[in-house]
Amino acid sequence: MIETISRNFFLRISQSKPMNKAARKWGLQFGASQMVAGETIETAIKAVKNLNNKGLACTLDHLGEFVSSKEEASAATDYCVRTLHAIADANVECHLSVKMTQLGLDIDQQFCLDNMRKIVSTAKQYNNFVRIDMEDSARTQITLDILKELRKEFENVGTVIQAYLHRSEQDVKNLAGISLRLVKGAYKEPAEVAMQEKEEVDKNYMKIIKEHLRSGSYTAIASHDHNLFEKVKEFVKKENIPNSQFEFQLLYGFRNELQQSLVKEGYKVRVYVPFGDDWFGYFMRRLAERPQNISFALKGFISNK
């Protein structure tokens, strides 16, 4: 009961614009620096280099979402393009993840598609890959529609599917052949669109992982659950699925020992590295996911004092 109240609280305030605005003034305090790799491209690239040196691949995410003007969306698009240039200049092993509400999705669909084309075409120049993050369920279909349009021109773009949505199994089947990051889901969704019980979500998560792997599609399995990873290892061995067809993904700052253990076992591990000053919504959703993250953040806050 307390865990549910805590989750709902953090999810609710993650969408608070006044709190988000105030957080930009605070900077990366209150433990956010444990989960966010600085506020600039330079600090993010430095973090990526450190992770690469440990055998970890990365994906950078310039934090920000729900912009309300074309000027903001255009600026965010340019920042993504600059980030891709910086990745190439630094010669690091790193993809780019984007949220389309930061790129004008809620303003104009065609405008957002045009912005995505700029980003994905830039990535193609460098033989790099762009992952479209999935947001709340109200934007699932439009995200997949834009992905479909982009895939007509580019192969270096994929998206994320959230296991807790009732529609996800069918979406995974429809997206066979496309690189997907599979996650459990981190937004508060009503029962009519999303599973509410952890056991049900966990079961569906493993189901869609198996579905995508069996289709021969590249699969990024994003979790911090070592038990889940063990199940995946057993499954791919049983099905003779090569390690080159999948990777494990973990968030920056979490389960570092698990990251290193997986690398030593010979698995590809990619760390999702968020950066930027618009960090509040991301940070709150991480606190909502697991009660343990709250104590983790508090330790970071104390160490920064």
PDB file of C-alpha atoms in Angstrom, residues 54-56 233 243 248 256-269:
ATOM      1  CA  LYS A  54      34.837  -0.539 -18.956  1.00  0.00           C
ATOM      2  CA  GLY A  55      33.520  -2.460 -21.967  1.00  0.00           C
ATOM      3  CA  LEU A  56      30.072  -0.880 -21.927  1.00  0.00           C
ATOM      4  CA  LYS A 233      20.342 -16.423 -20.929  1.00  0.00           C
ATOM      5  CA  ASN A 243      24.569 -13.291 -28.465  1.00  0.00           C
ATOM      6  CA  PHE A 248      21.176  -6.096 -22.071  1.00  0.00           C
ATOM      7  CA  ASN A 256      27.174  -1.156 -11.807  1.00  0.00           C
ATOM      8  CA  GLU A 257      28.357  -4.494 -10.493  1.00  0.00           C
ATOM      9  CA  LEU A 258      25.744  -6.288 -12.600  1.00  0.00           C
ATOM     10  CA  GLN A 259      26.817  -4.347 -15.683  1.00  0.00           C
ATOM     11  CA  GLN A 260      30.417  -5.465 -15.216  1.00  0.00           C
ATOM     12  CA  SER A 261      29.426  -9.055 -14.466  1.00  0.00           C
ATOM     13  CA  LEU A 262      27.451  -9.314 -17.719  1.00  0.00           C
ATOM     14  CA  VAL A 263      30.348  -7.858 -19.709  1.00  0.00           C
ATOM     15  CA  LYS A 264      32.746 -10.411 -18.191  1.00  0.00           C
ATOM     16  CA  GLU A 265      30.352 -13.176 -19.237  1.00  0.00           C
ATOM     17  CA  GLY A 266      30.654 -11.973 -22.835  1.00  0.00           C
ATOM     18  CA  TYR A 267      27.278 -10.261 -23.243  1.00  0.00           C
ATOM     19  CA  LYS A 268      26.820  -6.889 -24.890  1.00  0.00           C
ATOM     20  CA  VAL A 269      25.682  -4.324 -22.331  1.00  0.00           C
TER      21      VAL A 269
END
